[in-house]
Tab-separated table of C-alpha atoms and ligand atoms in Angstrom:
chain	number	residue	atom	x	y	z
A	1	MET	CA	0.020	-0.024	-0.030
A	2	SER	CA	1.343	3.386	-0.894
A	3	ALA	CA	2.108	5.992	1.809
A	4	GLY	CA	-1.016	7.916	2.850
A	5	HIS	CA	-3.354	5.374	1.360
A	6	ARG	CA	-5.922	4.024	3.834
A	7	PRO	CA	-8.192	1.079	3.372
A	8	GLY	CA	-11.574	2.171	1.964
A	9	GLN	CA	-9.990	5.122	0.224
A	10	SER	CA	-9.876	5.008	-3.508
A	11	ASN	CA	-6.479	4.793	-5.138
A	12	PRO	CA	-4.735	8.040	-5.911
A	13	PRO	CA	-4.062	8.679	-9.592
A	14	VAL	CA	-0.683	7.270	-10.717
A	15	HIS	CA	0.137	10.413	-12.726
A	16	VAL	CA	-0.847	13.897	-11.719
A	17	ALA	CA	0.050	16.865	-13.965
A	18	ILE	CA	-0.212	20.428	-12.785
A	19	ILE	CA	-0.370	23.763	-14.599
A	20	MET	CA	1.129	26.014	-11.984
A	21	ASP	CA	-0.588	29.361	-12.578
A	22	GLY	CA	-0.984	32.584	-10.614
A	23	ASN	CA	2.486	33.477	-9.445
A	24	GLY	CA	2.215	36.989	-10.993
A	25	ARG	CA	-1.201	37.670	-9.407
A	26	TRP	CA	0.009	36.357	-6.021
A	27	ALA	CA	2.811	38.945	-6.123
A	28	GLN	CA	0.701	41.719	-7.491
A	29	MET	CA	-1.895	41.317	-4.744
A	30	ARG	CA	0.902	41.919	-2.226
A	31	GLY	CA	2.532	44.808	-4.072
A	32	LEU	CA	5.605	42.565	-4.751
A	33	PRO	CA	7.522	42.129	-7.958
A	34	ARG	CA	6.392	39.226	-10.183
A	35	GLN	CA	9.750	37.539	-9.517
A	36	GLU	CA	8.821	37.158	-5.865
A	37	GLY	CA	5.720	35.262	-7.003
A	38	HIS	CA	7.900	32.905	-9.003
A	39	ARG	CA	10.293	32.453	-6.077
A	40	ARG	CA	7.336	31.548	-3.852
A	41	GLY	CA	6.098	29.398	-6.718
A	42	LEU	CA	9.312	27.384	-6.501
A	43	GLU	CA	8.657	26.857	-2.776
A	44	ALA	CA	5.181	25.548	-3.633
A	45	LEU	CA	6.742	23.277	-6.231
A	46	ARG	CA	9.113	21.833	-3.684
A	47	SER	CA	6.387	21.154	-1.119
A	48	THR	CA	4.082	19.688	-3.754
A	49	VAL	CA	6.797	17.162	-4.814
A	50	ARG	CA	7.039	16.059	-1.121
A	51	ASN	CA	3.303	15.994	-0.577
A	52	ALA	CA	2.536	14.113	-3.836
A	53	GLY	CA	5.123	11.480	-2.970
A	54	GLU	CA	3.665	11.084	0.557
A	55	LEU	CA	0.152	10.739	-0.929
A	56	GLY	CA	1.170	7.911	-3.227
A	57	VAL	CA	1.403	9.766	-6.587
A	58	LYS	CA	3.966	7.925	-8.742
A	59	VAL	CA	4.472	10.523	-11.518
A	60	LEU	CA	4.134	14.269	-11.100
A	61	THR	CA	4.453	16.538	-14.072
A	62	LEU	CA	4.781	20.281	-13.491
A	63	TYR	CA	4.403	22.887	-16.234
A	64	SER	CA	7.269	25.228	-15.465
A	65	PHE	CA	7.929	27.093	-18.685
A	66	SER	CA	5.966	26.908	-21.911
A	67	THR	CA	7.167	27.435	-25.444
A	68	GLU	CA	5.002	30.599	-25.326
A	69	ASN	CA	6.665	31.918	-22.191
A	70	TRP	CA	9.598	33.357	-24.248
A	71	ARG	CA	7.239	36.218	-25.083
A	72	ARG	CA	7.491	37.448	-21.534
A	73	PRO	CA	9.884	40.350	-20.773
A	74	ALA	CA	13.543	39.248	-21.035
A	75	THR	CA	14.162	39.822	-17.354
A	76	GLU	CA	11.311	37.450	-16.351
A	77	VAL	CA	12.455	34.836	-18.844
A	78	SER	CA	15.982	34.868	-17.521
A	79	PHE	CA	14.670	34.776	-13.965
A	80	LEU	CA	12.638	31.615	-14.767
A	81	LEU	CA	15.688	30.015	-16.512
A	82	GLY	CA	17.686	30.835	-13.409
A	83	LEU	CA	15.040	29.299	-11.148
A	84	LEU	CA	15.261	26.003	-13.108
A	85	ARG	CA	19.017	26.111	-12.744
A	86	ARG	CA	18.818	26.869	-9.024
A	87	PHE	CA	16.242	24.168	-8.497
A	88	VAL	CA	18.397	21.504	-10.177
A	89	GLU	CA	21.569	22.679	-8.451
A	90	LYS	CA	20.099	23.026	-5.001
A	91	ASP	CA	17.580	20.229	-4.823
A	92	LEU	CA	19.195	17.484	-6.831
A	93	ALA	CA	20.944	15.778	-3.847
A	94	GLU	CA	17.705	15.739	-1.827
A	95	LEU	CA	15.646	14.512	-4.732
A	96	LYS	CA	18.212	11.745	-5.373
A	97	ALA	CA	18.255	10.747	-1.716
A	98	SER	CA	14.430	10.604	-1.470
A	99	GLY	CA	14.059	8.242	-4.433
A	100	VAL	CA	12.776	10.788	-6.970
A	101	ARG	CA	13.662	10.258	-10.622
A	102	VAL	CA	13.886	13.601	-12.475
A	103	ARG	CA	12.826	13.980	-16.057
A	104	ILE	CA	12.707	17.149	-18.145
A	105	ILE	CA	10.341	17.284	-21.123
A	106	GLY	CA	10.218	19.986	-23.789
A	107	ARG	CA	12.552	21.159	-26.477
A	108	ARG	CA	16.176	21.585	-25.486
A	109	ASP	CA	17.548	23.253	-28.557
A	110	ASP	CA	16.699	26.820	-27.304
A	111	LEU	CA	18.452	26.227	-24.002
A	112	THR	CA	22.077	27.074	-23.375
A	113	PRO	CA	24.457	24.106	-23.585
A	114	ASP	CA	25.341	24.390	-19.884
A	115	LEU	CA	21.723	24.269	-18.867
A	116	VAL	CA	21.159	21.215	-21.090
A	117	ARG	CA	24.193	19.605	-19.477
A	118	LEU	CA	22.761	20.338	-16.017
A	119	VAL	CA	19.376	18.889	-16.904
A	120	GLU	CA	20.989	15.798	-18.456
A	121	HIS	CA	23.039	15.362	-15.311
A	122	ALA	CA	19.924	15.502	-13.156
A	123	GLU	CA	18.293	12.838	-15.282
A	124	THR	CA	21.295	10.538	-15.306
A	125	ALA	CA	22.013	10.953	-11.563
A	126	THR	CA	18.435	9.918	-10.666
A	127	ARG	CA	17.609	7.461	-13.383
A	128	ASP	CA	17.581	4.385	-11.023
A	129	ASN	CA	15.168	5.993	-8.564
A	130	THR	CA	11.746	4.402	-8.414
A	131	ARG	CA	9.740	6.024	-5.592
A	132	MET	CA	8.404	8.801	-7.729
A	133	THR	CA	9.120	10.462	-11.062
A	134	LEU	CA	9.128	14.256	-11.203
A	135	VAL	CA	8.673	15.441	-14.723
A	136	VAL	CA	9.511	19.098	-15.229
A	137	ALA	CA	7.909	20.474	-18.409
A	138	PHE	CA	10.331	23.162	-19.390
A	139	ASN	CA	10.280	24.995	-22.748
A	140	TYR	CA	7.402	22.631	-23.329
A	141	GLY	CA	4.470	22.940	-25.724
A	142	ALA	CA	2.342	19.971	-26.671
A	143	ARG	CA	1.923	21.004	-30.308
A	144	ASP	CA	5.694	21.390	-30.574
A	145	GLU	CA	6.182	17.945	-28.989
A	146	ILE	CA	3.720	16.365	-31.412
A	147	VAL	CA	5.374	18.102	-34.381
A	148	ARG	CA	8.806	16.913	-33.286
A	149	ALA	CA	7.455	13.338	-32.980
A	150	ALA	CA	5.853	13.637	-36.481
A	151	ARG	CA	9.130	14.820	-37.955
A	152	ARG	CA	11.056	11.896	-36.521
A	153	LEU	CA	8.470	9.454	-37.829
A	154	ALA	CA	8.502	11.087	-41.268
A	155	ALA	CA	12.330	10.891	-41.346
A	156	ASP	CA	12.165	7.225	-40.365
A	157	ALA	CA	9.625	6.538	-43.104
A	158	ALA	CA	11.554	8.496	-45.729
A	159	ALA	CA	14.694	6.494	-44.794
A	160	GLY	CA	12.763	3.214	-45.045
A	161	ARG	CA	13.278	2.397	-41.359
A	162	ILE	CA	9.472	2.160	-40.812
A	163	ASP	CA	6.447	1.697	-43.084
A	164	ALA	CA	4.323	4.868	-42.955
A	165	THR	CA	1.152	2.808	-42.870
A	166	ALA	CA	2.394	1.155	-39.630
A	167	ILE	CA	2.237	4.536	-37.793
A	168	ASP	CA	-0.470	4.200	-35.174
A	169	GLU	CA	-1.330	5.835	-31.788
A	170	ASP	CA	1.127	3.650	-29.897
A	171	MET	CA	4.014	4.473	-32.281
A	172	LEU	CA	3.324	8.161	-32.156
A	173	GLY	CA	3.083	8.027	-28.374
A	174	LEU	CA	6.473	6.338	-28.254
A	175	HIS	CA	8.001	9.317	-30.125
A	176	LEU	CA	6.739	11.887	-27.593
A	177	ASP	CA	8.913	13.235	-24.824
A	178	THR	CA	6.783	11.179	-22.374
A	179	ALA	CA	7.366	7.889	-24.221
A	180	ASP	CA	8.095	5.866	-21.115
A	181	LEU	CA	5.534	7.501	-18.870
A	182	PRO	CA	1.903	6.632	-18.229
A	183	ASP	CA	-0.697	9.170	-19.242
A	184	PRO	CA	-1.918	11.542	-16.579
A	185	GLU	CA	-5.252	10.599	-14.999
A	186	LEU	CA	-5.567	14.002	-13.365
A	187	VAL	CA	-4.620	17.489	-14.600
A	188	ILE	CA	-4.857	20.334	-12.084
A	189	ARG	CA	-4.771	23.993	-12.985
A	190	THR	CA	-4.455	26.653	-10.336
A	191	SER	CA	-5.546	30.328	-10.202
A	192	GLY	CA	-9.097	29.912	-11.526
A	193	GLU	CA	-8.089	29.764	-15.190
A	194	THR	CA	-9.801	26.992	-17.126
A	195	ARG	CA	-7.650	26.439	-20.198
A	196	ILE	CA	-5.243	23.627	-21.103
A	197	SER	CA	-2.724	26.048	-22.653
A	198	ASN	CA	-0.872	23.595	-24.896
A	199	PHE	CA	-0.060	21.194	-22.055
A	200	LEU	CA	0.031	17.391	-22.622
A	201	LEU	CA	-2.652	17.624	-25.349
A	202	TRP	CA	-2.041	13.990	-26.455
A	203	GLN	CA	-1.436	12.450	-23.068
A	204	ALA	CA	-4.421	14.126	-21.308
A	205	ALA	CA	-6.967	12.743	-23.783
A	206	TYR	CA	-8.822	10.861	-20.994
A	207	ALA	CA	-7.623	12.859	-17.983
A	208	GLU	CA	-9.930	14.379	-15.364
A	209	PHE	CA	-9.449	18.108	-14.947
A	210	VAL	CA	-9.602	19.948	-11.628
A	211	PHE	CA	-9.551	23.725	-11.645
A	212	THR	CA	-8.901	25.392	-8.344
A	213	PRO	CA	-8.977	29.169	-7.604
A	214	VAL	CA	-5.903	28.759	-5.347
A	215	LEU	CA	-2.941	30.774	-6.697
A	216	TRP	CA	0.106	28.523	-7.225
A	217	PRO	CA	2.266	29.929	-4.405
A	218	ASP	CA	-0.576	29.099	-1.983
A	219	PHE	CA	-1.055	25.584	-3.347
A	220	ASP	CA	-0.418	23.529	-0.172
A	221	ARG	CA	-0.999	19.981	0.957
A	222	ALA	CA	-4.729	20.681	1.691
A	223	ALA	CA	-5.150	21.991	-1.892
A	224	LEU	CA	-3.515	18.905	-3.330
A	225	GLU	CA	-5.598	16.680	-1.106
A	226	ALA	CA	-8.791	18.495	-2.189
A	227	ALA	CA	-7.886	17.944	-5.853
A	228	LEU	CA	-7.258	14.233	-5.284
A	229	ALA	CA	-10.525	13.938	-3.361
A	230	GLU	CA	-12.355	15.599	-6.302
A	231	TYR	CA	-10.723	13.149	-8.672
A	232	ALA	CA	-11.760	10.222	-6.472
A	233	ARG	CA	-15.420	11.366	-6.597
A	234	ARG	CA	-15.535	11.400	-10.366
A	235	GLU	CA	-16.509	8.367	-12.352
A	236	ARG	CA	-14.022	7.419	-15.011
A	237	ARG	CA	-15.601	5.919	-18.026
A	238	PHE	CA	-13.063	5.968	-20.927
A	239	GLY	CA	-15.879	6.417	-23.414
A	240	GLY	CA	-17.549	3.253	-22.213
A	241	VAL	CA	-20.380	2.607	-19.776
A	242	PRO	CA	-20.155	3.165	-16.014
A	243	GLU	CA	-18.563	0.208	-14.236
A	244	ALA	CA	-21.716	-0.715	-12.353
A	245	LEU	CA	-23.752	-0.757	-15.574
A	246	ASP	CA	-21.011	-2.691	-17.309
A	247	ARG	CA	-21.233	-5.462	-14.592
A	248	LYS	CA	-25.083	-5.546	-14.954
A	249	VAL	CA	-24.797	-5.962	-18.733
A	250	GLY	CA	-22.108	-8.614	-18.285
A	251	ALA	CA	-24.310	-10.498	-15.844
A	252	ALA	CA	-27.432	-10.381	-17.966
B	1	FPP	C1	2.476	30.973	-14.020
B	1	FPP	O1	2.260	32.089	-13.251
B	1	FPP	C2	3.767	30.361	-13.699
B	1	FPP	C3	4.843	30.233	-14.557
B	1	FPP	C4	4.820	30.729	-15.931
B	1	FPP	C5	6.065	29.670	-14.125
B	1	FPP	C6	5.970	28.525	-13.168
B	1	FPP	C7	7.207	28.543	-12.366
B	1	FPP	C8	7.327	28.191	-11.047
B	1	FPP	C9	6.231	27.639	-10.297
B	1	FPP	C10	8.597	28.397	-10.398
B	1	FPP	C11	9.478	27.174	-10.480
B	1	FPP	C12	10.106	27.188	-11.708
B	1	FPP	C13	11.030	26.296	-12.241
B	1	FPP	C14	11.548	26.674	-13.565
B	1	FPP	C15	11.469	25.025	-11.592
B	1	FPP	P1	2.070	33.483	-14.014
B	1	FPP	O2	3.312	34.207	-13.964
B	1	FPP	O3	1.528	33.221	-15.356
B	1	FPP	O4	0.958	34.136	-13.111
B	1	FPP	P2	-0.097	35.164	-13.561
B	1	FPP	O5	-0.988	34.519	-14.514
B	1	FPP	O6	-0.791	35.493	-12.259
B	1	FPP	O7	0.604	36.330	-14.103
């Protein structure tokens, strides 16, 4: 039984993905610079990794920087790049010791070579960890990810390595950045916004969505537990019939 899981409680989702939104508004409400909101957002990220692990979540994906975020002022962009660097440098030892495997998804070719090396080091150093996988979506956009996968498949087909007619959902899925990860069952977005914003478009095809008004820097254990409880209340049908009905039909 996973930590935090009590008999009679439904199982937590294996993979939870979060759109961490509202750092800017959190700062603005306090008359603070936006950067302070991101700094506090990193604190919320750290505590969410701990809480999710304790609550039995096996994969946690956090949307940290989107392919669209480059449009923000240069100072904010470099601050966010610096936060990723600081996070990897400062937290890697603890993540490693607590059994967390780190993965970064998104495109790497816009990142500086030293940041790419740092990210690769974090992945290599934690690759044997099995307690939980932390997936940091950085310079990530789902359409970009699907296009990159399509290009690789097209190149394989053009080179005769695969037959184009053999391309199916499984094969495309295996060319995404998340190839070895299960799809998220739950996507949470904070700050009251109700958009998916180019996040895991392929992988979230059957996910439940929970939108909470909590601003990301305030997203604490209670907020995570509330989202998991909401997930547990929902019936998951995968386009079929409810489980109870399915049993009745089967028995008839
Ligand atoms: C959205 O808030 C948040 C982001 C664009 C960045 C998320 C970053 C963190 C949580 C910090 C940790 C970062 C890394 C890289 C590990 P917003 O700025 O869009 O808020 P607003 O909508 O209120 O302006």
